[in-house]
Amino acid sequence: MLWLFSAVAFLAHQILALMEPGVIAGIMAGEVEGMKIEPELILLFAILFLVPLIMAFLSLTLKDSINRWANIIVGAVFAALFIGVIATVAKLSGETLMTFSTVVALSLIVWYAWKSKQKV
């Protein structure tokens, strides 16, 4: 459930970003936040959105020990990534709130996975 929450919060962040003045005009011009929109950038954002959805599925299908470590590793990497996003955002906004909520969800994923008992 927390993986799905993080995916929806990431999507909400992207939607809120589109509401800032000038963003859509920049996208139409092929640029966002000083970066040229290339296929690689689009692929990166697709991966950032798909990984939490894949992890939600894998959390239901993997063996407990593998699931535990997958959640710890992927959750920690994504939490660190989104902490970096928060650190680069200069102003407090809805985007920052959604990114912060994503970090909280990812931190909870890591916490619960770390605290879960491994079956031997």
Coordinates of C-alpha atoms in Angstrom, one line a residue:
M1 CA 0.0 0.0 0.0
L2 CA 2.8 2.4 0.8
W3 CA 4.4 1.8 -2.6
L4 CA 1.2 2.7 -4.3
F5 CA 0.9 5.8 -2.1
S6 CA 4.4 6.9 -3.1
A7 CA 3.6 6.4 -6.8
V8 CA 0.4 8.5 -6.5
A9 CA 2.3 11.2 -4.5
F10 CA 5.0 11.3 -7.2
L11 CA 2.3 11.7 -9.9
A12 CA 0.6 14.4 -7.8
H13 CA 4.0 16.2 -7.6
Q14 CA 4.3 16.2 -11.4
I15 CA 0.7 17.5 -11.8
L16 CA 1.3 20.3 -9.3
A17 CA 4.5 21.2 -11.1
L18 CA 2.5 21.8 -14.3
M19 CA 0.4 24.4 -12.5
E20 CA 3.4 26.8 -11.9
P21 CA 3.4 29.7 -14.3
G22 CA 5.5 29.2 -17.4
V23 CA 6.0 25.5 -16.9
I24 CA 3.7 24.4 -19.7
A25 CA 5.1 27.0 -22.1
G26 CA 8.6 25.7 -21.3
I27 CA 7.5 22.1 -21.9
M28 CA 6.0 23.2 -25.3
A29 CA 9.4 24.8 -26.1
G30 CA 11.1 21.5 -25.2
E31 CA 12.7 22.5 -22.0
V32 CA 11.9 22.0 -18.3
E33 CA 13.9 23.6 -15.4
G34 CA 16.8 24.4 -17.7
M35 CA 17.0 20.9 -19.1
K36 CA 16.2 20.0 -22.7
I37 CA 13.5 17.4 -22.9
E38 CA 15.1 14.4 -24.4
P39 CA 13.8 10.8 -24.8
E40 CA 16.3 9.8 -22.0
L41 CA 14.7 12.3 -19.6
I42 CA 11.2 11.0 -20.4
L43 CA 12.4 7.4 -19.9
L44 CA 13.9 8.4 -16.5
F45 CA 10.6 9.8 -15.3
A46 CA 8.7 6.7 -16.6
I47 CA 11.1 4.5 -14.6
L48 CA 10.7 6.7 -11.5
F49 CA 7.0 6.2 -11.8
L50 CA 7.0 2.5 -12.6
V51 CA 9.4 1.2 -10.0
P52 CA 7.0 1.8 -7.1
L53 CA 4.2 0.1 -9.0
I54 CA 6.5 -2.9 -9.7
M55 CA 7.6 -2.9 -6.1
A56 CA 3.9 -3.0 -5.0
F57 CA 3.5 -6.1 -7.1
L58 CA 6.7 -7.7 -6.0
S59 CA 5.8 -7.2 -2.4
L60 CA 2.9 -9.5 -2.9
T61 CA 4.8 -12.2 -4.9
L62 CA 8.4 -12.4 -3.6
K63 CA 9.5 -14.7 -0.8
D64 CA 9.7 -12.9 2.5
S65 CA 13.5 -12.7 2.8
I66 CA 13.9 -11.4 -0.7
N67 CA 10.9 -9.1 -0.4
R68 CA 12.4 -7.6 2.9
W69 CA 15.8 -6.8 1.3
A70 CA 14.2 -5.5 -2.0
N71 CA 12.0 -3.1 0.1
I72 CA 14.9 -2.0 2.2
I73 CA 17.3 -1.4 -0.8
V74 CA 14.8 0.1 -3.3
G75 CA 13.0 2.1 -0.6
A76 CA 16.3 3.6 0.7
V77 CA 17.5 4.5 -2.7
F78 CA 14.2 6.2 -3.7
A79 CA 14.0 8.0 -0.3
A80 CA 17.5 9.4 -0.8
L81 CA 16.6 10.4 -4.4
F82 CA 13.5 12.3 -3.2
I83 CA 15.3 13.9 -0.3
G84 CA 17.7 15.3 -3.0
V85 CA 14.6 16.6 -4.8
I86 CA 13.4 18.3 -1.6
A87 CA 16.9 19.8 -1.0
T88 CA 16.9 21.4 -4.5
V89 CA 13.5 22.9 -4.2
A90 CA 14.0 26.5 -2.9
K91 CA 10.4 27.3 -1.9
L92 CA 7.7 25.6 0.1
S93 CA 5.0 24.4 -2.2
G94 CA 2.5 21.7 -2.9
E95 CA 5.2 19.9 -4.9
T96 CA 7.4 19.9 -1.8
L97 CA 4.6 18.6 0.3
M98 CA 3.9 15.7 -2.1
T99 CA 7.6 14.9 -2.4
F100 CA 8.0 15.0 1.4
S101 CA 5.0 12.7 1.8
T102 CA 6.7 10.3 -0.7
V103 CA 9.8 10.3 1.5
V104 CA 7.7 9.6 4.6
A105 CA 6.1 6.6 2.8
L106 CA 9.4 5.3 1.5
S107 CA 10.9 5.7 5.0
L108 CA 8.0 3.7 6.5
I109 CA 8.6 1.0 3.8
V110 CA 12.2 0.7 4.9
W111 CA 11.3 0.8 8.6
Y112 CA 8.7 -1.9 8.4
A113 CA 10.9 -4.1 6.2
W114 CA 13.8 -3.6 8.6
K115 CA 11.6 -4.4 11.6
S116 CA 10.0 -7.4 10.1
K117 CA 11.1 -10.8 11.3
Q118 CA 12.9 -13.0 8.9
K119 CA 11.6 -16.6 8.7
V120 CA 14.4 -19.1 8.6

